[in-house]
Coordinates of C-alpha atoms in Angstrom, one line a residue:
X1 CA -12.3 31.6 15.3
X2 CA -14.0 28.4 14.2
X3 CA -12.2 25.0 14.0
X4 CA -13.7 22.7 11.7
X5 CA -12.4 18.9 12.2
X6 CA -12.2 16.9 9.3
X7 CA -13.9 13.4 9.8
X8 CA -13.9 10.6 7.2
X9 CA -17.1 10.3 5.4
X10 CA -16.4 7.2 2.9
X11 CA -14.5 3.6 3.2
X12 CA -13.3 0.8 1.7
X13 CA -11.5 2.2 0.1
X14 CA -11.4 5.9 1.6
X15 CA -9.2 8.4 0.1
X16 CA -6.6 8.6 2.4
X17 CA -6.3 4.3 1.5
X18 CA -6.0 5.1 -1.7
X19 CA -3.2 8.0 -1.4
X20 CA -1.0 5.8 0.8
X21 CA -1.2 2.7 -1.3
X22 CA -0.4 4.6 -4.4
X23 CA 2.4 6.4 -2.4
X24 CA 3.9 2.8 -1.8
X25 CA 3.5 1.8 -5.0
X26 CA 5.6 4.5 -6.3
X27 CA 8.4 3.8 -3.8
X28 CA 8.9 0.0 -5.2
X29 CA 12.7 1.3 -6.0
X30 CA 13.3 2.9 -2.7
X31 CA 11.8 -0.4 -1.7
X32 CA 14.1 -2.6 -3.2
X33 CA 17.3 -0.6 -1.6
X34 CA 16.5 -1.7 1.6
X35 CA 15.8 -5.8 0.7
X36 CA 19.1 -8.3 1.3
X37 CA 18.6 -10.6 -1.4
X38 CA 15.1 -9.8 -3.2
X39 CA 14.6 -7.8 -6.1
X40 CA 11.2 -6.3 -7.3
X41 CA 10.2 -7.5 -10.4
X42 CA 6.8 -5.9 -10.5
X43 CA 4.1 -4.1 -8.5
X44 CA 0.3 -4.6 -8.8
X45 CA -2.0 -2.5 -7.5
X46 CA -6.1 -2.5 -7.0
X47 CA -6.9 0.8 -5.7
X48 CA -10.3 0.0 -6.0
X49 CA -10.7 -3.0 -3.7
X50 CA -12.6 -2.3 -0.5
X51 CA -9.1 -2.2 1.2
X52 CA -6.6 -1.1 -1.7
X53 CA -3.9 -4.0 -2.4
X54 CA -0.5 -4.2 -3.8
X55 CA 1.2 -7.1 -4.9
X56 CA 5.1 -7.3 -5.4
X57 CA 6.8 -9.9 -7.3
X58 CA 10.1 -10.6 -6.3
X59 CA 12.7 -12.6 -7.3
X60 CA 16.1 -13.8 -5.1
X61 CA 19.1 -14.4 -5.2
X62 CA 18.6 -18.1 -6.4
X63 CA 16.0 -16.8 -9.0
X64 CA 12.9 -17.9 -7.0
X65 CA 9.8 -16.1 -7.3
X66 CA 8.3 -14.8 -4.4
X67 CA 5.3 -12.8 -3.9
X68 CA 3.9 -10.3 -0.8
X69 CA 0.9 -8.8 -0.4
X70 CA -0.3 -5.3 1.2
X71 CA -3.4 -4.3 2.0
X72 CA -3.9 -0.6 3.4
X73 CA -7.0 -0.3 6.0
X74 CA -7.4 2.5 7.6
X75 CA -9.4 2.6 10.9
X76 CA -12.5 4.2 11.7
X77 CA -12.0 8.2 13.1
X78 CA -11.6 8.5 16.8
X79 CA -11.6 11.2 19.0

């Protein structure tokens, strides 16, 4: 039986970037559950950017605006 090991063959952004920022993305409610006193107002995403970025817009208690940024990088392969 032949094992064949799946190695990476394209970054920034590679597919598996891309699949976990849009997998964040969509849990923006789940998200918002678990923060005290900050509610999501919005998510923006660029999936294409050589690390895929989303952006959340929040909003406090207080009503101040607050913003956070993620960027997804995935590492190079190692054995």
């Amino acid at each position: 039986m032949r094992v064949v090991i799946m190695k990476t063959e394209t970054y920034n952004p590679s597919p598996l970037e891309v699949d976990i920022a849009k997998a964040i993305g969509e849990l923006n409610k789940e998200i918002e559950k678990r923060l005290s006193t900050n509610s999501i107002q919005r998510v923006e995403s660029n999936l294409r950017a050589d690390n895929p970025v989303l952006t959340f817009f929040l909003v406090d208690e207080e009503k101040d605006k607050h913003v956070v940024v993620v960027r997804v990088i995935q590492r190079i392969d190692r054995e």
